[in-house]
Coordinates of C-alpha atoms and ligand atoms in Angstrom, one line a residue:
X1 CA 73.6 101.6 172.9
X2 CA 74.1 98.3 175.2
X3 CA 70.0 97.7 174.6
X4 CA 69.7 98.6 171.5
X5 CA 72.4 96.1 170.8
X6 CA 70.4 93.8 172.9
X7 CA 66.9 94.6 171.6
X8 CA 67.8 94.2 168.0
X9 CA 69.7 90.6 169.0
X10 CA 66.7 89.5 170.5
X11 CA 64.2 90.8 167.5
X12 CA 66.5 88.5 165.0
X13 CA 67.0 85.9 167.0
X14 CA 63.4 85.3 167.4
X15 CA 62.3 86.7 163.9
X16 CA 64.7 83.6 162.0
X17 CA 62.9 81.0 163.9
X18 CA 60.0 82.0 162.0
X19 CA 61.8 82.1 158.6
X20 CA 60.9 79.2 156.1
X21 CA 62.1 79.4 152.8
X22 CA 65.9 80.0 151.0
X23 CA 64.4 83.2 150.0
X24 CA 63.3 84.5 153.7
X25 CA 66.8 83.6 154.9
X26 CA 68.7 85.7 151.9
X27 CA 66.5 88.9 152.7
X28 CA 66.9 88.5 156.2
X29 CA 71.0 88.3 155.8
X30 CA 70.9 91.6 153.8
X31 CA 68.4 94.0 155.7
X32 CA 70.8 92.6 159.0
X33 CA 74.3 92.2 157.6
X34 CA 74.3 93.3 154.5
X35 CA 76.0 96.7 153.3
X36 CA 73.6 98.5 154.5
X37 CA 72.3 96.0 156.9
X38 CA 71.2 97.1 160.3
X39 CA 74.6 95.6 162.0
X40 CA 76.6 97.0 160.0
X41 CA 75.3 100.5 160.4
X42 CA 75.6 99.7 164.3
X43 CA 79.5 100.1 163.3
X44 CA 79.4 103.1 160.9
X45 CA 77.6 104.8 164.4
X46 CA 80.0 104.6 166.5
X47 CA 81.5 107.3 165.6
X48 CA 79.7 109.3 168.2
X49 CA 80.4 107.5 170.9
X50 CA 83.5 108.4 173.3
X51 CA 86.8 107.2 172.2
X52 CA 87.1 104.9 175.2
X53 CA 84.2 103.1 174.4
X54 CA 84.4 102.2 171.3
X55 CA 87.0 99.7 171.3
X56 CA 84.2 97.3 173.8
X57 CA 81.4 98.2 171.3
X58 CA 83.0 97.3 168.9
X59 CA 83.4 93.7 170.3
X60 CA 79.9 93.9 171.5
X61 CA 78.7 94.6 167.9
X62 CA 81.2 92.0 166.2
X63 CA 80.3 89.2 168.2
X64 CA 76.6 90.0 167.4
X65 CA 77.6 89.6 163.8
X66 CA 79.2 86.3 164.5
X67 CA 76.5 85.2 166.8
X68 CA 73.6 86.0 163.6
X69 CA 75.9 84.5 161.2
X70 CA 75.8 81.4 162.8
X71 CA 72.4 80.9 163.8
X72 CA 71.3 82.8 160.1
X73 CA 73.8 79.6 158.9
X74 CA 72.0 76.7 161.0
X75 CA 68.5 78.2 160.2
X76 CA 69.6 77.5 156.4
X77 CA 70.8 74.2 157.2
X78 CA 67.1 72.9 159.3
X79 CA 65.0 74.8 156.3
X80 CA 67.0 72.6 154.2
X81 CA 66.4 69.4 156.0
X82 CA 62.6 70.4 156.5
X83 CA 62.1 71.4 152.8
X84 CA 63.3 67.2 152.4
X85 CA 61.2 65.7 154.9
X86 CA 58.4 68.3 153.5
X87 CA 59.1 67.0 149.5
X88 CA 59.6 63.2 150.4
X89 CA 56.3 63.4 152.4
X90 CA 54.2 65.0 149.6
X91 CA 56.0 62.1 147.5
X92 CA 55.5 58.8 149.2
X93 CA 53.8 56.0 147.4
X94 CA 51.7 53.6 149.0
X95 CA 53.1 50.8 147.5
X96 CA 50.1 48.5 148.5
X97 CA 47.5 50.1 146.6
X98 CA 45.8 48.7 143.9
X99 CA 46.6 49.9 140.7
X100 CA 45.3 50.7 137.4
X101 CA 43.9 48.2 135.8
X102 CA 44.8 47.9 131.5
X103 CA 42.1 47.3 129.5
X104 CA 42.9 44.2 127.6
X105 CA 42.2 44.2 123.5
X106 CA 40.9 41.6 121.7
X107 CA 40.6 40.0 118.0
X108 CA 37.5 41.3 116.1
X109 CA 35.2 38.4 115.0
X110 CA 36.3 38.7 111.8
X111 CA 39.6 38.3 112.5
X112 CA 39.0 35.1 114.8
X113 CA 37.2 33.3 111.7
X114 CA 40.1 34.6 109.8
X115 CA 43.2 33.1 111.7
X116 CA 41.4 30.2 111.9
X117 CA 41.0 30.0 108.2
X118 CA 44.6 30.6 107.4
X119 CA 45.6 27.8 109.7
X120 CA 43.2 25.5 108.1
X121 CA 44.6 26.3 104.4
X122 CA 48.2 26.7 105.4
X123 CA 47.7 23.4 106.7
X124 CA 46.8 22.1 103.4
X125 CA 49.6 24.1 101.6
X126 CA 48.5 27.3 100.6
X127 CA 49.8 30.6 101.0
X128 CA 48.5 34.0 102.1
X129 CA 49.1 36.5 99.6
X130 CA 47.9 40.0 99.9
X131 CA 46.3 42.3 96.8
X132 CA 45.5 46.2 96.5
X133 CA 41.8 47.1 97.5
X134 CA 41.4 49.5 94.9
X135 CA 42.0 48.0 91.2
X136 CA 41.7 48.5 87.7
X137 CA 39.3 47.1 85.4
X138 CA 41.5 45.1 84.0
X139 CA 42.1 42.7 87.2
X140 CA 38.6 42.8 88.6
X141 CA 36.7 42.1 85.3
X142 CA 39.3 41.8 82.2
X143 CA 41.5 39.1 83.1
X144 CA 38.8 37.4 84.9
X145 CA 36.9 36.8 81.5
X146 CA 34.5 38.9 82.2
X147 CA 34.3 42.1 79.3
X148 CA 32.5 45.1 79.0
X149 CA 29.4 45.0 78.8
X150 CA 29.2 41.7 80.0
X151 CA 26.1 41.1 82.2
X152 CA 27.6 39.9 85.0
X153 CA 29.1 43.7 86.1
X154 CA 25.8 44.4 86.9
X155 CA 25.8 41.6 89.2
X156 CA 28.4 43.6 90.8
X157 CA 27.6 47.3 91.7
X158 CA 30.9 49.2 91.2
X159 CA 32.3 52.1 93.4
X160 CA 34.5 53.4 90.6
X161 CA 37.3 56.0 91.3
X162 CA 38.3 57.4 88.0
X163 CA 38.2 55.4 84.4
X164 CA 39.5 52.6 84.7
X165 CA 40.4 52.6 88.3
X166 CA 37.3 50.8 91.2
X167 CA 37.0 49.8 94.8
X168 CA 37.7 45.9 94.2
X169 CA 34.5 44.1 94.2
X170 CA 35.8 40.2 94.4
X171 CA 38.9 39.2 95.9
X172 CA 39.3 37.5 92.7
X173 CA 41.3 40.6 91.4
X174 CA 43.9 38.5 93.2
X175 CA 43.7 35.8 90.8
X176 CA 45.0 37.2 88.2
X177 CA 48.2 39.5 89.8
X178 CA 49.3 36.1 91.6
X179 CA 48.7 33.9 88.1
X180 CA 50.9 36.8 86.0
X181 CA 53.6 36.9 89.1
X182 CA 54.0 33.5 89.7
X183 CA 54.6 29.8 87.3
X184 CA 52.7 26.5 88.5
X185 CA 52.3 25.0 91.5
X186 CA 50.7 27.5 92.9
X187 CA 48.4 27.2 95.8
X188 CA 47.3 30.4 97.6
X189 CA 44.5 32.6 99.5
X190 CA 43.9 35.9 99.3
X191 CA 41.5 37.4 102.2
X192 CA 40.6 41.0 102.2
X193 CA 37.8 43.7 101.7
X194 CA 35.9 44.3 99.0
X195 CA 33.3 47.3 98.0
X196 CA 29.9 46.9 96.4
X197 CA 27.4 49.6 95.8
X198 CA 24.4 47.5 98.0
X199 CA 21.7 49.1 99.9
X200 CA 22.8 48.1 103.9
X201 CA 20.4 46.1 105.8
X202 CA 20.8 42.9 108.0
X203 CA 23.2 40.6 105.3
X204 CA 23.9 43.5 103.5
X205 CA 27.0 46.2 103.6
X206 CA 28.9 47.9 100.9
X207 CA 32.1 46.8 103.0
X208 CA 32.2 42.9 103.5
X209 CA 35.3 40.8 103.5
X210 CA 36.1 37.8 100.9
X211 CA 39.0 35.2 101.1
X212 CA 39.9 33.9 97.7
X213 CA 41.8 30.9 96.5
X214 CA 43.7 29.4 93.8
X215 CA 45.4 26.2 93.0
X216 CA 47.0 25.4 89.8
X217 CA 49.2 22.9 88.7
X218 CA 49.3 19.9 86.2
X219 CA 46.4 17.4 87.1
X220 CA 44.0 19.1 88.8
X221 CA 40.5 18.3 88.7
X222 CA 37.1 18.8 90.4
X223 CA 37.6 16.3 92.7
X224 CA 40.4 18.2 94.6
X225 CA 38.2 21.6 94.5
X226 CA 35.7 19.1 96.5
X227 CA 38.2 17.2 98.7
X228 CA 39.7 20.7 99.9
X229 CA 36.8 22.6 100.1
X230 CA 34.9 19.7 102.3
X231 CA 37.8 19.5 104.3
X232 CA 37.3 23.5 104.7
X233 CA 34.0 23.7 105.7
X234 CA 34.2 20.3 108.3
X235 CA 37.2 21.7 110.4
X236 CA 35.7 25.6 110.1
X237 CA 31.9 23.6 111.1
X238 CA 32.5 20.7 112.7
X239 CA 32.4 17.2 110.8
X240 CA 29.0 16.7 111.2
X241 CA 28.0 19.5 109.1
X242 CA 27.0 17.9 105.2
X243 CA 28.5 19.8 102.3
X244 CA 26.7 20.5 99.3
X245 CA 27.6 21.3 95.5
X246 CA 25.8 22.8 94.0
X247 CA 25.9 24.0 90.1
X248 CA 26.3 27.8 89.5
X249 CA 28.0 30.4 86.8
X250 CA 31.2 32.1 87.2
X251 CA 32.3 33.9 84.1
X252 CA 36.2 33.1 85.6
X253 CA 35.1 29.4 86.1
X254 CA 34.0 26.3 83.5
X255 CA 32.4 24.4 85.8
X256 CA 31.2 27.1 88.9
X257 CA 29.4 25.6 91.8
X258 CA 28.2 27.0 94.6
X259 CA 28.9 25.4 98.2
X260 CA 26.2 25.4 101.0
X261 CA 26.7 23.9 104.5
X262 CA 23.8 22.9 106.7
X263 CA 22.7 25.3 108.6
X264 CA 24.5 25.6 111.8
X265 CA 21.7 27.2 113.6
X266 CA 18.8 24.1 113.2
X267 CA 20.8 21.6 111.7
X268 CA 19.1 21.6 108.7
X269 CA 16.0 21.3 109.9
X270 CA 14.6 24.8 108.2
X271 CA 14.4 28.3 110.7
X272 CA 14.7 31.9 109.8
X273 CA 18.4 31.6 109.7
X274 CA 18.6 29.5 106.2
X275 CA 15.4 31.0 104.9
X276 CA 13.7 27.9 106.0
X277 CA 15.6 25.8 103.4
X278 CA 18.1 24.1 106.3
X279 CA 21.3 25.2 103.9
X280 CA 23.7 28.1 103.9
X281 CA 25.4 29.0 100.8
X282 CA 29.0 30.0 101.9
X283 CA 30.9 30.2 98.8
X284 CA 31.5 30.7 95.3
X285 CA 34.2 28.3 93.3
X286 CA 34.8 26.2 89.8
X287 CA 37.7 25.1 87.7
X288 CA 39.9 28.0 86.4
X289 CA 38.3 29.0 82.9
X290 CA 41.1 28.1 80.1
X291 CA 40.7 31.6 78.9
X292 CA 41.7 33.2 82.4
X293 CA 44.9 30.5 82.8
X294 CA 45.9 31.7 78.9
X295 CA 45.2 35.5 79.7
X296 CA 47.8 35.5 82.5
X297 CA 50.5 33.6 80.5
X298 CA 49.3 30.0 81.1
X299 CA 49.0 27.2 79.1
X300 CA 45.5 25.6 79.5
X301 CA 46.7 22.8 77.8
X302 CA 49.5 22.2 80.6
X303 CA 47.6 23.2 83.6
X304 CA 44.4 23.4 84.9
X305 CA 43.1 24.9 88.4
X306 CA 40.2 25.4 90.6
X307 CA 39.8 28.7 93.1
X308 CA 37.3 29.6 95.4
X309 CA 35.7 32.7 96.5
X310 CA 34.8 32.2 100.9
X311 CA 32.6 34.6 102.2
X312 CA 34.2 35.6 105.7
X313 CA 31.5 38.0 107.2
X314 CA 28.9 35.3 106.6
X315 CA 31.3 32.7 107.8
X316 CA 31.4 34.7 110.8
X317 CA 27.8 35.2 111.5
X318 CA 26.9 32.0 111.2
X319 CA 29.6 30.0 113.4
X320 CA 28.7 33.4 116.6
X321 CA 25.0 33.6 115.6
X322 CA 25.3 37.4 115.1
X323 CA 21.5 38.4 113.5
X324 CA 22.6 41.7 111.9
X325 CA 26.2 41.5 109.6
X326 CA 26.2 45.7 110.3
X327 CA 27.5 44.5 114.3
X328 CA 30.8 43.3 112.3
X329 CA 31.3 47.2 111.3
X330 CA 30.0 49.5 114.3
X331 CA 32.8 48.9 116.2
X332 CA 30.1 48.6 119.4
X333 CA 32.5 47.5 122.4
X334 CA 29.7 46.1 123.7
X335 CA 29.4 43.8 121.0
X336 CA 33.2 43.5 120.6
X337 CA 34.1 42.3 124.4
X338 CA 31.9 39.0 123.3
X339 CA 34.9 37.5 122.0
Ligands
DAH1 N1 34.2 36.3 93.1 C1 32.9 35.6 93.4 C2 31.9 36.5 94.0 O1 32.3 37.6 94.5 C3 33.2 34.4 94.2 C4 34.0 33.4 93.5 C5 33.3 32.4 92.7 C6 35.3 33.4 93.5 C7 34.0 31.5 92.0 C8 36.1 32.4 92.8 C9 35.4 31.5 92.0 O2 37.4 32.4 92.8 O3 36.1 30.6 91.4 O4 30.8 36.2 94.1

């Protein structure tokens, strides 16, 4: 009985050294000491041994128990402390690597030229008021003087939605919602997108972007269309570039010109650029027609205004040479880490 006793201490002893998880240990503790545990049925046979040696075995067994709760107890204690060192090593961080670099974003083109634009106008007064890219008929064409029927909606392919209700084709819907809204002075821009039915090639898209504008007050003439528009096109070109007016029709505008700028890619010397002709046309403008000031509640007689209709996406090829306008709307990174 004295070996077995021996044997079996030996066996755990040696067998909890090789134990490595909470789990191990907990199993180990029940097959051993447990109810039914190997120890404990040490006791339960000792019935069959003579009375006088019982009392010794007894001890024997007992201090076997003690002696496997202990070591069972600083096993648990070194599993715990390896488990740490295990974790914390599987978790260090080398602090001194490099680490993931963001990629930056940036301003597309278009809203470089843009910013730049509303600094330039805010500068001079204006404010930057915002209109709904799909209109009705009435503020695209209607209150713009321009009737059904009237030849110049052809001049404008329309996306149309429903009757009654397009895809804005001129920023100038903004005219009229700001000239209704507001009294005199006013003095405002209104950049955004606007939708034409055009075949796409190189200068053409049915998305391009506009930026129109509108002054109105007591006393305004032709002469402050040209002085702000001039001003426009020298800080947006540089003041070197010359400015030209030229006449045009508008059915919103009694006079319309046209404005071209010389041609930032020759200098007006003539390439492929400007056709040859050493001029680029960059926007549409004219003195407020009286029957578009009395259509949105304003008396001609009182007031007059000029507006102006900038087109941004040519503003923007021009002053980055881009050759194709299509680059504005591919969304190529390529193309867009340039700026
Ligand atoms: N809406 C015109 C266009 O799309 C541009 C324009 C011309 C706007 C004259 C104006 C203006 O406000 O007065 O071609």
């Amino acid at each position: 009985m004295k070996e077995k006793l021996e044997a079996l201490r030996v066996k755990a002893l040696g067998e909890l050294e090789t134990l490595e998880t909470p789990k191990e240990l907990e199993e180990f503790r029940v097959r051993l000491l447990g109810k039914k545990g190997e120890v404990t049925e040490l006791l339960r046979g000792m019935g069959a041994l003579p009375a006088e040696e019982r009392p010794k075995m007894g001890q024997l067994i007992n201090q076997l128990r003690s002696e496997l709760e202990a070591a069972l107890s600083e096993r648990e204690k070194n599993i715990t402390t390896l488990l740490k060192e295990k974790r914390l090593k599987e978790e260090t961080l080398d602090v001194t690597l490099p680490g993931t670099k963001k990629k930056e974003g940036g301003l597309h083109p278009l809203n470089i030229v843009l910013n730049d634009l509303i600094d330039i106008f805010q500068s001079m007064g204006f404010d930057v008021v915002d209109g709904p890219e799909v209109e009705t008929e009435h503020y695209c064409f209607e209150a713009l003087n321009v009737p059904k029927d009237h030849p110049a909606r052809d001049m404008q392919d329309t996306f149309y939605l429903a009757e009654n209700l397009l895809l804005r084709t001129q920023t100038s819907a903004a005219q009229a919602r700001t000239m209704e809204q507001r009294k005199p002075p006013i003095r405002m821009i209104c950049p955004g997108r606007v939708f034409r039915a055009d075949e796409v090639d190189a200068t053409h898209s049915p998305v391009f972007h506009q930026v129109e504008g509108l002054v109105v007050d007591k006393g305004i003439t032709l002469c402050d269309l040209k002085g702000v528009l001039e001003q426009f096109a020298h800080e947006i070109y540089g003041p070197e570039t010359q400015v030209k007016f030229r006449p045009s029709f508008f059915p919103f505008t009694e006079p319309s010109v046209e404005v071209d700028v010389t041609c930032s890619e020759c200098g007006g010397k003539g390439c492929r650029v400007c056709k040859g002709t050493g001029w680029i046309e960059i926007l549409g403008a004219g003195m407020v027609h009286p029957r578009v000031l009395a259509g949105c509640g304003i008396d001609p007689e009182e007031y007059t205004g000029f507006a102006f209709g900038i087109g941004l996406d040519r503003l923007t090829t021009t002053r980055y040479k881009i050759s194709d306008i299509r680059l504005l709307f591919e969304n190529d990174q390529r193309f867009l880490e340039q700026f």
